[in-house]
C-alpha cells in the first residue's frame, strides 16, 4: 500500500517536471516549476519544502539535524542509533538521498579480504534495496564501504516511520555484510 502511494506521488511529481525541454538542468527545471505553480496558485507545489520536511522528520526521530558548515555543503547531517548519516535534499525536488559513509573497511593489501568484501557488496546489491558501494583510499591503503538510498520524500501520513524504515534497511545491510564476511572467512579458514 505504501509503495503504491509513493509511486503515485512520484509519477505525479515526475509528470509535472517533464513539462520542460529535454536538455534543461534538473535544478533549473524544479525551480522554474515551483515558480510557475506558485504564480498559478497551486499550493501543493508551492509548499514543497523538502529540506524543512526532512529536518522536522529527523527531529521526530529524536535526531539533532545540522546543516553542513563548509561553503557549498548543503547536506543535512545527523546521528541515528549511534551511526552518522547525511541527507541531500533540495526544496524544489521531492527526492532525497540518504548516505551512510565509512561504516566498514578492509586493508587493500589483504587481497583475499578485499576480494571477499567486493563479492559480499555485489551480493548485498542483488538482495537489498539499499545501494552498497566502496571506495579505495590509496594513501591509507584502505577500502571503505558505504551505502545510500534515493527515495521519494513528500508529506504523507507518517514520514518518520518511512525514514526510520529506510535507516533500518541500512542497518540491515551493515548486518548482512558483517555476517557474510564472517561466514566467508570461516569457510576459507581465515
PDB file of C-alpha atoms in Angstrom, residues 74-171:
ATOM      1  CA  UNK A  74      24.015  21.888   1.943  1.00  0.00           C
ATOM      2  CA  UNK A  75      23.804  18.332   3.278  1.00  0.00           C
ATOM      3  CA  UNK A  76      21.812  17.653   6.419  1.00  0.00           C
ATOM      4  CA  UNK A  77      23.884  15.677   8.938  1.00  0.00           C
ATOM      5  CA  UNK A  78      22.529  13.659  11.854  1.00  0.00           C
ATOM      6  CA  UNK A  79      23.216  10.701  14.109  1.00  0.00           C
ATOM      7  CA  UNK A  80      20.678   7.891  14.456  1.00  0.00           C
ATOM      8  CA  UNK A  81      21.263   4.996  16.858  1.00  0.00           C
ATOM      9  CA  UNK A  82      24.957   5.877  17.048  1.00  0.00           C
ATOM     10  CA  UNK A  83      25.516   5.893  13.271  1.00  0.00           C
ATOM     11  CA  UNK A  84      26.337   9.087  11.364  1.00  0.00           C
ATOM     12  CA  UNK A  85      24.226   9.820   8.278  1.00  0.00           C
ATOM     13  CA  UNK A  86      23.708  12.659   5.844  1.00  0.00           C
ATOM     14  CA  UNK A  87      20.835  13.562   3.560  1.00  0.00           C
ATOM     15  CA  UNK A  88      20.924  15.550   0.339  1.00  0.00           C
ATOM     16  CA  UNK A  89      17.617  17.375  -0.071  1.00  0.00           C
ATOM     17  CA  UNK A  90      16.541  20.348  -2.183  1.00  0.00           C
ATOM     18  CA  UNK A  91      13.288  22.216  -1.680  1.00  0.00           C
ATOM     19  CA  UNK A  92      12.201  22.019  -5.301  1.00  0.00           C
ATOM     20  CA  UNK A  93      12.743  18.251  -5.531  1.00  0.00           C
ATOM     21  CA  UNK A  94      10.629  15.561  -3.890  1.00  0.00           C
ATOM     22  CA  UNK A  95      13.506  13.068  -3.941  1.00  0.00           C
ATOM     23  CA  UNK A  96      16.224  12.869  -1.297  1.00  0.00           C
ATOM     24  CA  UNK A  97      19.395  10.794  -0.988  1.00  0.00           C
ATOM     25  CA  UNK A  98      20.305   9.265   2.381  1.00  0.00           C
ATOM     26  CA  UNK A  99      24.016   8.493   2.809  1.00  0.00           C
ATOM     27  CA  UNK A 100      25.788   6.272   5.346  1.00  0.00           C
ATOM     28  CA  UNK A 101      29.506   6.552   4.718  1.00  0.00           C
ATOM     29  CA  UNK A 102      32.574   4.734   6.060  1.00  0.00           C
ATOM     30  CA  UNK A 103      30.795   2.081   8.124  1.00  0.00           C
ATOM     31  CA  UNK A 104      33.105  -0.815   7.223  1.00  0.00           C
ATOM     32  CA  UNK A 105      36.646  -1.137   5.930  1.00  0.00           C
ATOM     33  CA  UNK A 106      39.378  -3.572   4.998  1.00  0.00           C
ATOM     34  CA  UNK A 107      43.049  -3.364   4.065  1.00  0.00           C
ATOM     35  CA  UNK A 108      43.594  -3.212   0.294  1.00  0.00           C
ATOM     36  CA  UNK A 109      46.855  -5.122   0.726  1.00  0.00           C
ATOM     37  CA  UNK A 110      44.889  -8.124   2.032  1.00  0.00           C
ATOM     38  CA  UNK A 111      43.831  -9.311  -1.426  1.00  0.00           C
ATOM     39  CA  UNK A 112      41.690 -12.191  -0.140  1.00  0.00           C
ATOM     40  CA  UNK A 113      39.758  -9.992   2.297  1.00  0.00           C
ATOM     41  CA  UNK A 114      39.288  -7.290  -0.324  1.00  0.00           C
ATOM     42  CA  UNK A 115      38.021  -9.899  -2.776  1.00  0.00           C
ATOM     43  CA  UNK A 116      35.575 -11.227  -0.161  1.00  0.00           C
ATOM     44  CA  UNK A 117      34.334  -7.694   0.561  1.00  0.00           C
ATOM     45  CA  UNK A 118      33.715  -6.994  -3.115  1.00  0.00           C
ATOM     46  CA  UNK A 119      31.761 -10.272  -3.509  1.00  0.00           C
ATOM     47  CA  UNK A 120      29.669  -9.542  -0.413  1.00  0.00           C
ATOM     48  CA  UNK A 121      28.918  -5.996  -1.611  1.00  0.00           C
ATOM     49  CA  UNK A 122      27.811  -7.319  -5.009  1.00  0.00           C
ATOM     50  CA  UNK A 123      25.566  -9.873  -3.307  1.00  0.00           C
ATOM     51  CA  UNK A 124      24.126  -7.221  -0.981  1.00  0.00           C
ATOM     52  CA  UNK A 125      23.220  -5.104  -4.005  1.00  0.00           C
ATOM     53  CA  UNK A 126      21.369  -8.055  -5.538  1.00  0.00           C
ATOM     54  CA  UNK A 127      19.427  -8.837  -2.355  1.00  0.00           C
ATOM     55  CA  UNK A 128      18.860  -5.499  -0.632  1.00  0.00           C
ATOM     56  CA  UNK A 129      17.110  -2.287  -1.676  1.00  0.00           C
ATOM     57  CA  UNK A 130      19.936  -0.101  -0.407  1.00  0.00           C
ATOM     58  CA  UNK A 131      22.838   0.593  -2.774  1.00  0.00           C
ATOM     59  CA  UNK A 132      26.123  -0.526  -1.227  1.00  0.00           C
ATOM     60  CA  UNK A 133      29.445   0.547  -2.698  1.00  0.00           C
ATOM     61  CA  UNK A 134      33.079   1.001  -1.776  1.00  0.00           C
ATOM     62  CA  UNK A 135      35.848   3.496  -2.290  1.00  0.00           C
ATOM     63  CA  UNK A 136      39.594   2.977  -2.023  1.00  0.00           C
ATOM     64  CA  UNK A 137      41.880   5.450  -0.287  1.00  0.00           C
ATOM     65  CA  UNK A 138      45.327   4.833  -1.762  1.00  0.00           C
ATOM     66  CA  UNK A 139      47.041   6.974   0.861  1.00  0.00           C
ATOM     67  CA  UNK A 140      45.708   4.953   3.784  1.00  0.00           C
ATOM     68  CA  UNK A 141      45.597   1.682   1.850  1.00  0.00           C
ATOM     69  CA  UNK A 142      42.018   1.067   2.956  1.00  0.00           C
ATOM     70  CA  UNK A 143      38.827   0.059   1.187  1.00  0.00           C
ATOM     71  CA  UNK A 144      35.805   1.781   2.754  1.00  0.00           C
ATOM     72  CA  UNK A 145      32.199   0.602   2.485  1.00  0.00           C
ATOM     73  CA  UNK A 146      29.262   2.997   2.170  1.00  0.00           C
ATOM     74  CA  UNK A 147      25.578   2.816   1.316  1.00  0.00           C
ATOM     75  CA  UNK A 148      22.924   5.164   0.031  1.00  0.00           C
ATOM     76  CA  UNK A 149      19.217   5.212  -0.627  1.00  0.00           C
ATOM     77  CA  UNK A 150      17.452   7.510  -3.078  1.00  0.00           C
ATOM     78  CA  UNK A 151      13.845   7.940  -2.048  1.00  0.00           C
ATOM     79  CA  UNK A 152      10.702   9.919  -2.683  1.00  0.00           C
ATOM     80  CA  UNK A 153      10.121  12.180   0.314  1.00  0.00           C
ATOM     81  CA  UNK A 154       6.901  14.135   0.442  1.00  0.00           C
ATOM     82  CA  UNK A 155       4.393  14.991   3.141  1.00  0.00           C
ATOM     83  CA  UNK A 156       2.186  11.986   3.784  1.00  0.00           C
ATOM     84  CA  UNK A 157       0.787  10.231   6.825  1.00  0.00           C
ATOM     85  CA  UNK A 158       3.973   9.358   8.710  1.00  0.00           C
ATOM     86  CA  UNK A 159       7.247  10.471   7.232  1.00  0.00           C
ATOM     87  CA  UNK A 160       9.046   9.495  10.461  1.00  0.00           C
ATOM     88  CA  UNK A 161       8.107   5.820  10.093  1.00  0.00           C
ATOM     89  CA  UNK A 162       9.059   5.931   6.425  1.00  0.00           C
ATOM     90  CA  UNK A 163      12.513   7.407   7.071  1.00  0.00           C
ATOM     91  CA  UNK A 164      13.009   5.103  10.076  1.00  0.00           C
ATOM     92  CA  UNK A 165      12.340   2.087   7.825  1.00  0.00           C
ATOM     93  CA  UNK A 166      14.982   3.266   5.332  1.00  0.00           C
ATOM     94  CA  UNK A 167      17.541   3.811   8.100  1.00  0.00           C
ATOM     95  CA  UNK A 168      16.816   0.336   9.452  1.00  0.00           C
ATOM     96  CA  UNK A 169      17.316  -1.079   5.936  1.00  0.00           C
ATOM     97  CA  UNK A 170      20.779   0.467   6.015  1.00  0.00           C
ATOM     98  CA  UNK A 171      21.479  -1.214   9.359  1.00  0.00           C
TER      99      UNK A 171
END
